[in-house]
Structure formats: C-alpha cells, structure tokens
Amino acid sequence: MSHLQFISRLKTKLSLPASRQGIHPPWRNINYKKSINDIKGSINYRPAAVLILLFLKGQSIHFFLTKRTNNVDHHKGQISLPGGARETGETIQETALRETWEELGIDLGSDAIIGNLTPFNIPVSKFQIHPFIGWSNSLSEIHPDPQEVEKVFIPPLSSLLDDSNFFTETRHYNGTNYQAPYYVFPEGKVWGATAIILTELKQIISG
C-alpha cells in the first residue's frame, strides 16, 4: 500500500463512528476517557486542541512530539503533541492549526486536517482536549518556539504501532484507581493525555 493510499484509508476510517473504527474492549478509549471524566463531576473545562501531524520523511510516515519547557503553564517538561487552549473567535480546528504554527513554525491550511479523535476532559488541568489528525506530503524546516518547546522528536508511525513500546500502569486520582496507557520510545516516556490520544489512533489504524 502506498503512503497516499494509507492516508486515504485512514481518513475514511476517521469519518466512521468509533464502534466501526476497530476500537474494541478493553482498550476502547472512549470508555477509559469517560471513567476519568466522571471522577470530578461537573467542571467548567476550557476547550483546547492538539494535532497529530503525519508527514513523509524518507520512505516512512512520521509524526511530531515535543518536550515542553518549564516556562509553560501546564504539563511542564512532558513529552506532548503540539497544542493549546482555544482563543476567542476561532474554531477548535483553527486552534490546532494555530498552535502547530506557534510551537513548530509549520503553517498548515484547513485542508491538512484529515479527521479527528474523541474529545475528552482532563480534570487536573481543566482542559477539554480535541485531538485532530493532519497530513503533509512534505515539510520544510521547522522553527520551534524556544519559550514553549525544549526539544522536537520525530518518531516513525511504526514505533506507535509496535506493541513492544506499549504499556499500562495503575494510576490514582481523587480516590479512584484506573489503568492508564503509556509508551516508551527512544525519546522518552509518553504518558497522560498524549498517550490516551495516541492509543486511540493506534487502535483505529490497527483495526
């Protein structure tokens, strides 16, 4: 299968309901997300967006991860996806594109978006995260913002699909234990909201 055929099939799968995307128990992420959302009850969550930007590097598809600096307000020093809070007057998709521009210097149009994943709430930081998937045939040089991005990683998509990189661990929040996914890449441990998002994409592709 060519890269463009893969992206075309992925775009089709992303347009389907979750029940038809190949997401299945015990890792149907919407169930995991709901259990975490219900821990705190009613919270006023601030809308935010992240972007998994798939792109061709050499002969394989890669995506961006960033290590956040200690200058940011939330999730300091964590490995994450480009993203941030929605600003007044913009759609949540525009948020994902703007944050990618601000953090990495990558200017994308709306046609770069091929789909989205399940939105979910993060009680700790009080954000409602909307994950988007993007695609670019080629990318020019990136220009990371040193105030927000300490380091940029470009793992191959194959490393996400490799089950030997995937683990779960028991975490505790507000009196509740839950099983959380995480990944160990050469770049470091990816956990929390980023791992939840990547797990949903992994299951859609694998399904």
mmCIF file of C-alpha atoms in Angstrom:
data_model
loop_
_atom_site.group_PDB
_atom_site.id
_atom_site.type_symbol
_atom_site.label_atom_id
_atom_site.label_comp_id
_atom_site.label_asym_id
_atom_site.label_seq_id
_atom_site.Cartn_x
_atom_site.Cartn_y
_atom_site.Cartn_z
ATOM 1 C CA MET A 1 0.000 0.000 0.000
ATOM 2 C CA SER A 2 1.347 3.449 -0.903
ATOM 3 C CA HIS A 3 1.526 6.258 1.637
ATOM 4 C CA LEU A 4 -1.288 8.147 -0.082
ATOM 5 C CA GLN A 5 -3.471 5.026 -0.085
ATOM 6 C CA PHE A 6 -2.791 4.603 3.630
ATOM 7 C CA ILE A 7 -3.754 8.218 4.361
ATOM 8 C CA SER A 8 -6.891 7.891 2.225
ATOM 9 C CA ARG A 9 -7.982 4.779 4.133
ATOM 10 C CA LEU A 10 -7.177 6.409 7.462
ATOM 11 C CA LYS A 11 -9.265 9.452 6.509
ATOM 12 C CA THR A 12 -12.175 7.148 5.693
ATOM 13 C CA LYS A 13 -11.864 5.300 8.993
ATOM 14 C CA LEU A 14 -11.707 8.553 10.962
ATOM 15 C CA SER A 15 -15.042 9.571 9.438
ATOM 16 C CA LEU A 16 -16.753 6.453 10.846
ATOM 17 C CA PRO A 17 -18.364 6.125 14.308
ATOM 18 C CA ALA A 18 -15.981 4.809 16.983
ATOM 19 C CA SER A 19 -17.782 1.451 17.005
ATOM 20 C CA ARG A 20 -16.689 0.889 13.398
ATOM 21 C CA GLN A 21 -13.141 2.192 13.672
ATOM 22 C CA GLY A 22 -11.717 -1.002 15.141
ATOM 23 C CA ILE A 23 -11.613 0.340 18.720
ATOM 24 C CA HIS A 24 -12.531 -2.573 20.944
ATOM 25 C CA PRO A 25 -12.503 -3.594 24.650
ATOM 26 C CA PRO A 26 -10.537 -3.437 26.844
ATOM 27 C CA TRP A 27 -8.868 -0.518 25.021
ATOM 28 C CA ARG A 28 -11.824 1.307 23.592
ATOM 29 C CA ASN A 29 -10.534 4.670 24.726
ATOM 30 C CA ILE A 30 -13.872 6.398 24.954
ATOM 31 C CA ASN A 31 -14.687 4.121 27.919
ATOM 32 C CA TYR A 32 -11.400 4.968 29.597
ATOM 33 C CA LYS A 33 -11.928 8.659 28.979
ATOM 34 C CA LYS A 34 -15.459 8.564 30.383
ATOM 35 C CA SER A 35 -14.280 6.950 33.607
ATOM 36 C CA ILE A 36 -11.709 9.706 34.115
ATOM 37 C CA ASN A 37 -14.187 12.433 33.176
ATOM 38 C CA ASP A 38 -16.657 11.228 35.803
ATOM 39 C CA ILE A 39 -14.145 11.354 38.670
ATOM 40 C CA LYS A 40 -14.536 15.066 39.405
ATOM 41 C CA GLY A 41 -18.158 15.523 38.393
ATOM 42 C CA SER A 42 -19.182 18.867 36.930
ATOM 43 C CA ILE A 43 -16.222 21.092 35.984
ATOM 44 C CA ASN A 44 -16.031 24.059 33.632
ATOM 45 C CA TYR A 45 -13.479 22.804 31.123
ATOM 46 C CA ARG A 46 -11.596 25.127 28.791
ATOM 47 C CA PRO A 47 -11.565 23.924 25.140
ATOM 48 C CA ALA A 48 -8.133 23.040 23.758
ATOM 49 C CA ALA A 49 -6.822 21.202 20.714
ATOM 50 C CA VAL A 50 -3.801 19.140 19.713
ATOM 51 C CA LEU A 51 -2.600 17.940 16.333
ATOM 52 C CA ILE A 52 -1.001 14.662 15.338
ATOM 53 C CA LEU A 53 0.667 15.784 12.119
ATOM 54 C CA LEU A 54 1.628 12.813 9.963
ATOM 55 C CA PHE A 55 4.229 13.514 7.291
ATOM 56 C CA LEU A 56 6.548 11.700 4.924
ATOM 57 C CA LYS A 57 10.209 11.529 5.901
ATOM 58 C CA GLY A 58 12.323 9.366 3.650
ATOM 59 C CA GLN A 59 10.194 6.362 2.821
ATOM 60 C CA SER A 60 8.146 6.235 6.018
ATOM 61 C CA ILE A 61 5.464 8.228 7.817
ATOM 62 C CA HIS A 62 6.473 10.122 10.959
ATOM 63 C CA PHE A 63 4.794 12.467 13.438
ATOM 64 C CA PHE A 64 5.865 15.218 15.823
ATOM 65 C CA LEU A 65 6.246 15.076 19.576
ATOM 66 C CA THR A 66 7.614 17.968 21.613
ATOM 67 C CA LYS A 67 9.210 18.190 25.024
ATOM 68 C CA ARG A 68 7.649 21.155 26.782
ATOM 69 C CA THR A 69 9.824 23.713 28.538
ATOM 70 C CA ASN A 70 9.450 24.717 32.167
ATOM 71 C CA ASN A 71 8.169 28.121 31.015
ATOM 72 C CA VAL A 72 4.706 26.842 30.045
ATOM 73 C CA ASP A 73 1.755 26.964 32.437
ATOM 74 C CA HIS A 74 0.736 23.304 32.189
ATOM 75 C CA HIS A 75 2.462 19.905 31.871
ATOM 76 C CA LYS A 76 5.967 21.308 32.259
ATOM 77 C CA GLY A 77 8.746 19.115 30.859
ATOM 78 C CA GLN A 78 6.382 16.487 29.476
ATOM 79 C CA ILE A 79 6.535 14.978 26.004
ATOM 80 C CA SER A 80 3.374 16.016 24.210
ATOM 81 C CA LEU A 81 1.695 16.869 20.923
ATOM 82 C CA PRO A 82 1.584 20.435 19.565
ATOM 83 C CA GLY A 83 -1.492 22.111 21.012
ATOM 84 C CA GLY A 84 -3.050 24.535 23.424
ATOM 85 C CA ALA A 85 -6.156 26.426 24.513
ATOM 86 C CA ARG A 86 -8.701 27.884 22.096
ATOM 87 C CA GLU A 87 -8.648 31.639 21.697
ATOM 88 C CA THR A 88 -11.679 33.885 21.330
ATOM 89 C CA GLY A 89 -13.192 33.889 17.857
ATOM 90 C CA GLU A 90 -11.560 30.742 16.489
ATOM 91 C CA THR A 91 -12.908 27.250 15.868
ATOM 92 C CA ILE A 92 -11.336 24.362 17.729
ATOM 93 C CA GLN A 93 -9.781 23.122 14.454
ATOM 94 C CA GLU A 94 -8.235 26.549 13.926
ATOM 95 C CA THR A 95 -6.775 26.221 17.418
ATOM 96 C CA ALA A 96 -4.948 23.030 16.433
ATOM 97 C CA LEU A 97 -3.515 24.682 13.309
ATOM 98 C CA ARG A 98 -2.529 27.887 15.108
ATOM 99 C CA GLU A 99 -0.800 26.064 17.953
ATOM 100 C CA THR A 100 1.179 23.967 15.462
ATOM 101 C CA TRP A 101 2.308 27.185 13.782
ATOM 102 C CA GLU A 102 3.205 28.863 17.056
ATOM 103 C CA GLU A 103 5.064 25.892 18.544
ATOM 104 C CA LEU A 104 6.766 24.443 15.451
ATOM 105 C CA GLY A 105 6.602 27.168 12.803
ATOM 106 C CA ILE A 106 4.595 24.900 10.479
ATOM 107 C CA ASP A 107 1.939 26.803 8.526
ATOM 108 C CA LEU A 108 -0.909 24.483 7.512
ATOM 109 C CA GLY A 109 -4.229 25.125 5.829
ATOM 110 C CA SER A 110 -7.512 23.559 6.876
ATOM 111 C CA ASP A 111 -7.150 21.017 4.057
ATOM 112 C CA ALA A 112 -4.282 19.429 6.019
ATOM 113 C CA ILE A 113 -6.790 18.072 8.560
ATOM 114 C CA ILE A 114 -7.944 14.553 7.664
ATOM 115 C CA GLY A 115 -10.037 13.806 10.761
ATOM 116 C CA ASN A 116 -10.367 13.971 14.497
ATOM 117 C CA LEU A 117 -10.415 11.656 17.508
ATOM 118 C CA THR A 118 -12.640 11.542 20.600
ATOM 119 C CA PRO A 119 -12.613 14.742 22.695
ATOM 120 C CA PHE A 120 -12.100 14.216 26.422
ATOM 121 C CA ASN A 121 -11.652 16.138 29.659
ATOM 122 C CA ILE A 122 -8.561 16.436 31.848
ATOM 123 C CA PRO A 123 -9.641 17.203 35.439
ATOM 124 C CA VAL A 124 -6.125 18.112 36.626
ATOM 125 C CA SER A 125 -5.615 20.988 34.167
ATOM 126 C CA LYS A 126 -9.355 21.532 33.461
ATOM 127 C CA PHE A 127 -8.987 21.362 29.680
ATOM 128 C CA GLN A 128 -11.312 19.654 27.228
ATOM 129 C CA ILE A 129 -8.944 18.245 24.614
ATOM 130 C CA HIS A 130 -9.963 17.928 20.953
ATOM 131 C CA PRO A 131 -7.395 15.812 19.041
ATOM 132 C CA PHE A 132 -7.019 16.286 15.269
ATOM 133 C CA ILE A 133 -5.084 14.281 12.688
ATOM 134 C CA GLY A 134 -3.243 16.083 9.887
ATOM 135 C CA TRP A 135 -1.239 15.030 6.863
ATOM 136 C CA SER A 136 1.516 16.694 4.824
ATOM 137 C CA ASN A 137 3.320 15.149 1.851
ATOM 138 C CA SER A 138 6.424 17.116 2.706
ATOM 139 C CA LEU A 139 7.548 19.661 5.264
ATOM 140 C CA SER A 140 10.037 22.478 5.138
ATOM 141 C CA GLU A 141 12.286 23.300 8.078
ATOM 142 C CA ILE A 142 10.613 23.634 11.427
ATOM 143 C CA HIS A 143 11.190 26.591 13.741
ATOM 144 C CA PRO A 144 10.302 25.575 17.315
ATOM 145 C CA ASP A 145 9.365 28.302 19.777
ATOM 146 C CA PRO A 146 12.088 28.173 22.472
ATOM 147 C CA GLN A 147 9.687 29.535 25.082
ATOM 148 C CA GLU A 148 7.377 26.531 24.718
ATOM 149 C CA VAL A 149 9.422 23.762 23.098
ATOM 150 C CA GLU A 150 12.625 22.427 24.595
ATOM 151 C CA LYS A 151 13.093 19.675 22.017
ATOM 152 C CA VAL A 152 11.310 18.220 18.982
ATOM 153 C CA PHE A 153 11.093 14.490 18.276
ATOM 154 C CA ILE A 154 10.007 12.874 15.020
ATOM 155 C CA PRO A 155 9.268 9.197 15.758
ATOM 156 C CA PRO A 156 8.100 6.970 12.901
ATOM 157 C CA LEU A 157 4.467 5.945 12.941
ATOM 158 C CA SER A 158 5.685 2.338 13.023
ATOM 159 C CA SER A 159 7.017 2.910 16.560
ATOM 160 C CA LEU A 160 3.490 3.768 17.706
ATOM 161 C CA LEU A 161 2.121 0.600 16.109
ATOM 162 C CA ASP A 162 4.857 -1.563 17.657
ATOM 163 C CA ASP A 163 3.231 -3.292 20.657
ATOM 164 C CA SER A 164 6.602 -3.694 22.366
ATOM 165 C CA ASN A 165 6.540 0.071 23.032
ATOM 166 C CA PHE A 166 3.082 -0.006 24.636
ATOM 167 C CA PHE A 167 2.447 -0.481 28.378
ATOM 168 C CA THR A 168 -0.195 0.183 31.011
ATOM 169 C CA GLU A 169 0.131 1.280 34.598
ATOM 170 C CA THR A 170 -2.190 1.840 37.528
ATOM 171 C CA ARG A 171 -2.682 5.482 38.382
ATOM 172 C CA HIS A 172 -4.612 7.048 41.228
ATOM 173 C CA TYR A 173 -6.699 10.206 41.119
ATOM 174 C CA ASN A 174 -9.155 11.570 43.661
ATOM 175 C CA GLY A 175 -9.706 8.214 45.352
ATOM 176 C CA THR A 176 -10.027 6.220 42.133
ATOM 177 C CA ASN A 177 -7.555 3.779 40.577
ATOM 178 C CA TYR A 178 -7.509 3.432 36.800
ATOM 179 C CA GLN A 179 -5.385 1.743 34.151
ATOM 180 C CA ALA A 180 -3.530 4.265 32.016
ATOM 181 C CA PRO A 181 -1.645 3.647 28.761
ATOM 182 C CA TYR A 182 1.898 4.833 28.194
ATOM 183 C CA TYR A 183 4.648 4.410 25.597
ATOM 184 C CA VAL A 184 8.384 4.083 25.901
ATOM 185 C CA PHE A 185 10.059 5.487 22.800
ATOM 186 C CA PRO A 186 13.795 6.169 22.398
ATOM 187 C CA GLU A 187 12.894 9.815 23.021
ATOM 188 C CA GLY A 188 11.406 9.010 26.435
ATOM 189 C CA LYS A 189 8.187 8.047 28.199
ATOM 190 C CA VAL A 190 4.931 9.352 26.743
ATOM 191 C CA TRP A 191 2.017 9.202 29.175
ATOM 192 C CA GLY A 192 -1.098 11.083 30.277
ATOM 193 C CA ALA A 193 -3.378 12.752 27.727
ATOM 194 C CA THR A 194 -0.845 12.321 24.910
ATOM 195 C CA ALA A 195 -0.731 8.557 25.453
ATOM 196 C CA ILE A 196 -4.540 8.358 25.513
ATOM 197 C CA ILE A 197 -4.732 10.174 22.184
ATOM 198 C CA LEU A 198 -2.001 8.078 20.558
ATOM 199 C CA THR A 199 -3.669 4.877 21.770
ATOM 200 C CA GLU A 200 -6.921 5.770 20.056
ATOM 201 C CA LEU A 201 -5.083 6.472 16.797
ATOM 202 C CA LYS A 202 -3.121 3.224 17.153
ATOM 203 C CA GLN A 203 -6.326 1.242 17.565
ATOM 204 C CA ILE A 204 -8.018 2.896 14.598
ATOM 205 C CA ILE A 205 -5.045 2.093 12.367
ATOM 206 C CA SER A 206 -4.630 -1.438 13.718
ATOM 207 C CA GLY A 207 -8.357 -2.131 13.444
#
